[in-house]
Amino acid sequence: MPTLTPNEIEARAADWLAQRDSGHWGASDVTALDAWLAADTRHRVAFLRLQASWAQSDRLQALGAGWSHAGPPPRGYWHAAPADRRAQMLLALRPARASHRPTPRSRGQRLVRAIAMAGCCALLLSWSWRNYTHVDVATYRTAIGEVRTQSLLDGSQATMASNSRIDVRLARTQRDVSLVRGETIFAVAKDPQRPFAVAVGGYRAVAVGTRFSVRRDRDDLRVVVTEGTVRLDAPHTDGQTSPSSLLPAGSVALVHDGSVLVRSMALSEAKQLLDWRDGWLVFRDTPLQDAVAEFNRYNTRQLRIADADVAHLRIGGSFRWDNQDAFVRLLEAGFPVRASTHAGEIVLRSR
């Protein structure tokens, strides 16, 4: 049996409906219609569609085959029409169907739109993935004798002491800083979803929004907290997790040879440990060798201690770190110390 077109199928369905309503309809017609409907799903769809249209008798009467008078045709006009005319009237009720065969131009337009849509989706996915995985990386450093406050991209601030360096990595879920050398005071922008961690020698000082400083002296570490709370995580050893230390404001944590010592002091005293940002070094019963090491952090002209007696002298007071000469004069005036300059350095020895 040749394959019928959609229009031919609908015409045949209209014939069946018109014949069924003509009054000349018997058992053999029912059998033939059932066989035709079962032969192809398209037959059943066309028949049901036209049957729904046929049920709208008011519309069929309004169509009135050949009716040209004012007002609707009289009742019974539909049934009085010949079967072929009723089939034509049924077909006239079909909803207009757009052709599914695209013209070359429409195919080209759809192809262009599809390509454009795919490009937009690709750009959107690329942008979303970049923002999800993007990491801002930066390195900041200061020269000897320079103190500088650096704004970070997350809104935090880092005040860097002389001869310091930090490496910063800011991601969507975390903020990591590595203190390579020196000392830095961090004023951390609050962001509970992104903890702020400063790593030094395997240790991590972690905060959400607070102020604290981290200092590195070779393998030693000092953390001073002046606002909020900082958690100091120790490195893992032999697969074991070391306990963390919680440092509230006024805490000073000292790490030496793998041991952590935490001291609590008045907040004003803790802040004085960070007076270097304002140009001052504060000593309290400090061995002279430690005081000399502090001055040497901020000056290219170095102080050098020549003997142990001078190294163990203890001093106190506040001194400008950019005024070595005043510090040396005080030592010579108040302590058994003699200073001499050799090859660009100041040598301190006992008198």
Coordinates of C-alpha atoms in Angstrom, one line a residue:
M1 CA 0.0 0.0 0.0
P2 CA 1.5 3.4 -1.0
T3 CA 2.3 5.8 1.8
L4 CA -0.3 8.6 2.1
T5 CA 0.6 12.2 2.6
P6 CA -0.7 14.0 5.7
N7 CA -3.3 15.9 3.6
E8 CA -4.4 12.6 1.9
I9 CA -4.8 11.0 5.3
E10 CA -7.0 13.9 6.6
A11 CA -9.1 13.8 3.5
R12 CA -9.8 10.1 3.9
A13 CA -10.6 10.7 7.6
A14 CA -13.1 13.4 6.6
D15 CA -14.7 11.0 4.1
W16 CA -15.1 8.4 6.9
L17 CA -16.7 11.0 9.2
A18 CA -19.0 12.3 6.5
Q19 CA -20.1 8.8 5.5
R20 CA -20.7 7.8 9.1
D21 CA -23.1 10.7 9.6
S22 CA -24.9 10.2 6.3
G23 CA -27.3 7.6 7.6
H24 CA -25.9 4.9 5.3
W25 CA -23.7 3.2 7.8
G26 CA -23.6 -0.5 8.5
A27 CA -21.6 -3.2 10.3
S28 CA -19.2 -3.6 7.4
D29 CA -18.5 0.1 7.4
V30 CA -17.6 -0.1 11.2
T31 CA -15.2 -3.0 10.4
A32 CA -13.6 -1.2 7.6
L33 CA -13.2 2.0 9.6
D34 CA -11.7 0.1 12.5
A35 CA -9.2 -1.6 10.2
W36 CA -8.2 1.8 8.6
L37 CA -7.7 3.3 12.1
A38 CA -5.6 0.4 13.2
A39 CA -3.4 0.4 10.1
D40 CA -1.5 3.6 11.1
T41 CA -1.3 5.8 14.1
R42 CA -1.5 8.8 11.8
H43 CA -5.0 7.7 10.7
R44 CA -6.3 7.6 14.2
V45 CA -4.8 11.1 15.0
A46 CA -6.4 12.6 11.9
F47 CA -9.7 11.0 12.5
L48 CA -9.9 12.1 16.2
R49 CA -8.8 15.7 15.3
L50 CA -11.6 16.0 12.7
Q51 CA -14.1 14.3 14.9
A52 CA -13.4 17.0 17.6
S53 CA -14.0 19.7 14.9
W54 CA -17.2 17.9 13.7
A55 CA -18.5 18.0 17.3
Q56 CA -18.5 21.8 17.1
S57 CA -21.9 21.7 15.3
D58 CA -22.5 25.4 15.8
R59 CA -19.3 26.2 13.8
L60 CA -20.3 23.7 11.1
Q61 CA -23.8 25.3 10.8
A62 CA -22.2 28.7 10.6
L63 CA -20.1 27.5 7.8
G64 CA -23.3 26.5 5.9
A65 CA -22.3 24.9 2.6
G66 CA -23.4 27.4 0.0
W67 CA -25.5 29.3 2.6
S68 CA -25.6 33.0 1.5
H69 CA -28.5 34.4 3.5
A70 CA -28.3 36.6 6.6
G71 CA -28.1 34.7 9.9
P72 CA -27.1 31.1 10.5
P73 CA -28.3 28.3 8.3
P74 CA -31.3 26.4 9.5
R75 CA -31.0 23.4 11.8
G76 CA -30.4 20.2 9.8
Y77 CA -28.6 21.9 7.1
W78 CA -25.4 19.9 8.0
H79 CA -27.2 16.6 7.7
A80 CA -28.9 17.6 4.5
A81 CA -25.6 18.3 2.8
P82 CA -24.2 15.6 0.5
A83 CA -21.4 13.5 2.0
D84 CA -18.7 15.0 -0.2
R85 CA -19.8 18.5 0.9
R86 CA -19.7 17.5 4.5
A87 CA -16.2 16.2 4.0
Q88 CA -15.1 19.5 2.5
M89 CA -16.7 21.4 5.4
L90 CA -14.8 19.2 7.9
L91 CA -11.5 19.8 6.1
A92 CA -12.2 23.5 6.2
L93 CA -12.3 23.3 10.0
R94 CA -8.7 22.0 10.2
P95 CA -6.3 24.4 12.1
A96 CA -3.7 25.8 9.8
R97 CA -0.4 23.8 10.0
A98 CA 2.9 25.4 9.5
S99 CA 5.1 23.6 7.1
H100 CA 7.8 21.5 8.8
R101 CA 10.1 21.7 5.9
P102 CA 12.5 24.6 6.5
T103 CA 13.6 26.7 3.6
P104 CA 17.3 27.1 3.0
R105 CA 17.1 30.5 4.6
S106 CA 15.3 29.4 7.7
R107 CA 17.7 26.5 8.1
G108 CA 20.6 28.9 7.9
Q109 CA 19.1 31.3 10.4
R110 CA 18.4 28.4 12.8
L111 CA 22.0 27.3 12.4
V112 CA 23.3 30.8 13.1
R113 CA 21.1 31.0 16.2
A114 CA 22.2 27.6 17.4
I115 CA 25.9 28.5 17.0
A116 CA 25.3 31.9 18.7
M117 CA 23.5 30.2 21.6
A118 CA 26.2 27.5 21.9
G119 CA 28.8 30.3 22.0
C120 CA 26.9 32.2 24.7
C121 CA 26.5 29.0 26.8
A122 CA 30.2 28.3 26.4
L123 CA 31.2 31.8 27.5
L124 CA 28.8 31.7 30.4
L125 CA 30.2 28.3 31.6
S126 CA 33.7 29.6 31.1
W127 CA 33.0 32.7 33.1
S128 CA 31.3 30.8 35.9
W129 CA 34.0 28.2 36.1
R130 CA 36.7 30.9 36.1
N131 CA 35.0 32.7 39.0
Y132 CA 34.6 29.5 40.8
T133 CA 38.2 28.4 40.5
H134 CA 40.0 31.8 40.1
V135 CA 42.8 32.5 42.5
D136 CA 44.3 36.0 42.9
V137 CA 48.1 35.6 43.6
A138 CA 50.4 38.4 44.7
T139 CA 53.7 39.0 46.4
Y140 CA 54.5 42.0 48.5
R141 CA 57.9 43.0 50.0
T142 CA 59.6 45.9 51.8
A143 CA 63.2 47.0 51.7
I144 CA 65.4 47.4 54.8
G145 CA 64.3 50.5 56.6
E146 CA 60.8 50.6 54.9
V147 CA 57.5 50.1 56.7
R148 CA 54.5 50.0 54.4
T149 CA 50.7 49.3 54.6
Q150 CA 49.5 47.2 51.7
S151 CA 45.8 46.8 50.9
L152 CA 44.8 43.3 49.8
L153 CA 42.1 42.5 47.3
D154 CA 39.7 41.0 49.9
G155 CA 39.6 44.3 51.8
S156 CA 42.2 43.3 54.4
Q157 CA 45.3 45.3 55.1
A158 CA 48.9 44.2 55.7
T159 CA 51.3 46.5 57.5
M160 CA 54.8 45.1 56.7
A161 CA 57.9 45.7 58.8
S162 CA 61.3 46.3 57.4
N163 CA 62.7 43.7 55.0
S164 CA 59.5 41.6 54.9
R165 CA 57.8 39.5 52.3
I166 CA 54.4 37.9 52.0
D167 CA 52.9 35.7 49.3
V168 CA 49.1 36.0 49.1
R169 CA 46.6 33.6 47.5
L170 CA 42.9 34.7 47.6
A171 CA 40.4 32.1 46.4
R172 CA 36.6 31.8 46.5
T173 CA 36.6 29.7 49.7
Q174 CA 39.9 30.6 51.4
R175 CA 42.5 33.3 52.0
D176 CA 46.1 32.1 52.4
V177 CA 49.2 34.1 53.2
S178 CA 52.7 32.8 53.5
L179 CA 55.1 34.9 55.6
V180 CA 58.4 34.4 53.8
R181 CA 60.4 36.7 56.1
G182 CA 60.1 39.6 58.5
E183 CA 56.9 40.7 60.3
T184 CA 53.5 41.8 59.2
I185 CA 50.4 43.1 61.0
F186 CA 47.2 41.9 59.5
A187 CA 43.9 43.8 59.8
V188 CA 41.6 41.1 58.4
A189 CA 38.3 41.9 56.6
K190 CA 35.5 39.9 58.1
D191 CA 34.4 37.0 55.8
P192 CA 33.2 33.9 57.8
Q193 CA 33.0 31.9 54.6
R194 CA 36.7 32.5 53.9
P195 CA 39.1 32.0 56.8
F196 CA 42.3 34.1 56.7
A197 CA 45.4 31.9 57.4
V198 CA 49.0 33.0 57.7
A199 CA 51.5 30.1 57.3
V200 CA 55.0 30.1 58.7
G201 CA 57.2 27.0 58.9
G202 CA 54.3 24.6 59.0
Y203 CA 52.3 26.6 61.5
R204 CA 49.1 28.4 60.6
A205 CA 47.6 31.4 62.3
V206 CA 43.9 31.4 61.3
A207 CA 41.4 34.2 61.8
V208 CA 38.1 35.3 60.4
G209 CA 38.1 39.0 61.2
T210 CA 40.7 40.4 63.7
R211 CA 44.0 42.1 64.1
F212 CA 47.2 40.2 64.7
S213 CA 50.9 40.2 63.8
V214 CA 53.1 37.3 62.7
R215 CA 56.8 37.5 62.9
R216 CA 59.4 35.1 61.6
D217 CA 63.0 34.7 62.8
R218 CA 64.5 31.8 60.9
D219 CA 62.5 28.8 62.4
D220 CA 61.1 30.8 65.3
L221 CA 57.6 32.4 65.2
R222 CA 55.8 35.1 67.2
V223 CA 52.1 35.8 67.0
V224 CA 50.7 38.9 68.8
V225 CA 46.9 39.3 68.9
T226 CA 45.4 42.8 69.5
E227 CA 41.8 42.2 68.5
G228 CA 39.5 39.2 68.1
T229 CA 40.8 35.6 68.4
V230 CA 43.4 33.7 66.4
R231 CA 43.8 29.9 66.2
L232 CA 47.3 28.7 65.9
D233 CA 47.6 25.3 64.3
A234 CA 50.8 23.3 64.7
P235 CA 52.1 21.2 61.9
H236 CA 51.3 17.5 61.7
T237 CA 54.1 15.2 62.9
D238 CA 54.3 11.5 62.1
G239 CA 50.8 11.5 60.8
Q240 CA 49.5 12.8 64.2
T241 CA 47.4 16.0 64.5
S242 CA 48.9 18.4 67.1
P243 CA 46.5 20.4 69.3
S244 CA 45.7 24.0 68.3
S245 CA 46.1 27.1 70.5
L246 CA 43.3 29.7 70.8
L247 CA 44.8 33.2 71.2
P248 CA 42.4 35.9 72.4
A249 CA 43.3 39.6 72.3
G250 CA 46.3 40.3 74.5
S251 CA 48.0 37.0 73.8
V252 CA 51.5 36.5 72.6
A253 CA 52.5 33.0 71.2
L254 CA 56.2 32.2 70.9
V255 CA 57.3 29.1 68.9
H256 CA 60.8 27.9 69.4
D257 CA 62.2 24.4 68.6
G258 CA 58.7 23.1 68.0
S259 CA 57.4 24.2 71.4
V260 CA 54.6 26.8 71.7
L261 CA 54.6 29.2 74.7
V262 CA 51.5 31.4 75.1
R263 CA 51.6 34.4 77.3
S264 CA 48.7 36.7 78.3
M265 CA 49.4 40.4 79.0
A266 CA 47.5 43.7 79.1
L267 CA 46.3 44.7 75.7
S268 CA 48.3 48.0 75.9
E269 CA 51.5 46.0 76.4
A270 CA 50.7 43.7 73.5
K271 CA 50.2 46.7 71.3
Q272 CA 53.5 48.2 72.3
L273 CA 55.2 45.1 70.8
L274 CA 53.9 46.5 67.4
D275 CA 55.1 50.1 67.9
W276 CA 57.6 49.5 65.1
R277 CA 54.9 50.6 62.7
D278 CA 55.1 54.1 64.2
G279 CA 58.9 54.1 64.1
W280 CA 59.6 52.9 67.7
L281 CA 61.4 49.9 69.3
V282 CA 60.3 49.2 72.8
F283 CA 62.5 47.2 75.2
R284 CA 61.7 45.9 78.7
D285 CA 64.7 44.4 80.5
T286 CA 65.8 43.1 77.2
P287 CA 69.3 41.5 76.6
L288 CA 71.4 43.9 74.6
Q289 CA 72.0 41.3 72.0
D290 CA 68.3 41.1 71.3
A291 CA 68.0 44.9 71.2
V292 CA 70.9 45.0 68.7
A293 CA 69.1 42.4 66.5
E294 CA 66.0 44.6 66.4
F295 CA 68.0 47.6 65.3
N296 CA 69.7 45.6 62.6
R297 CA 66.3 44.6 61.1
Y298 CA 65.7 48.2 60.2
N299 CA 69.1 49.5 59.2
T300 CA 71.6 48.7 56.5
R301 CA 74.5 49.9 58.8
Q302 CA 74.7 47.0 61.3
L303 CA 75.5 46.9 65.0
R304 CA 77.8 44.1 66.1
I305 CA 78.6 42.9 69.6
A306 CA 82.2 42.0 70.2
D307 CA 82.1 40.2 73.5
A308 CA 79.7 38.2 75.7
D309 CA 79.7 40.7 78.6
V310 CA 78.2 43.4 76.4
A311 CA 75.7 40.8 74.9
H312 CA 74.2 40.0 78.3
L313 CA 73.6 43.6 79.4
R314 CA 69.9 44.3 79.9
I315 CA 68.3 47.6 78.8
G316 CA 64.8 49.1 78.7
G317 CA 63.1 52.1 77.0
S318 CA 61.7 53.3 73.7
F319 CA 64.0 54.2 70.8
R320 CA 63.6 55.3 67.2
W321 CA 64.7 52.5 65.0
D322 CA 66.0 55.0 62.4
N323 CA 68.3 56.6 65.0
Q324 CA 71.1 54.2 65.8
D325 CA 73.5 57.0 66.8
A326 CA 71.2 58.1 69.7
F327 CA 71.0 54.5 70.9
V328 CA 74.7 54.0 70.7
R329 CA 75.4 57.3 72.6
L330 CA 73.0 56.2 75.4
L331 CA 74.8 52.9 75.7
E332 CA 78.2 54.6 76.0
A333 CA 76.8 57.1 78.5
G334 CA 74.9 54.7 80.8
F335 CA 76.7 51.3 80.4
P336 CA 80.2 50.0 80.3
V337 CA 80.2 50.0 76.5
R338 CA 82.6 51.4 74.0
A339 CA 81.5 51.9 70.3
S340 CA 83.8 52.1 67.3
T341 CA 83.0 52.1 63.6
H342 CA 84.7 49.6 61.3
A343 CA 84.0 48.9 57.6
G344 CA 80.5 50.4 57.7
E345 CA 79.4 48.7 61.0
I346 CA 79.3 49.8 64.6
V347 CA 81.2 47.5 67.0
L348 CA 80.1 47.4 70.6
R349 CA 82.6 46.0 73.2
S350 CA 83.2 46.3 76.9
R351 CA 85.2 49.2 78.2

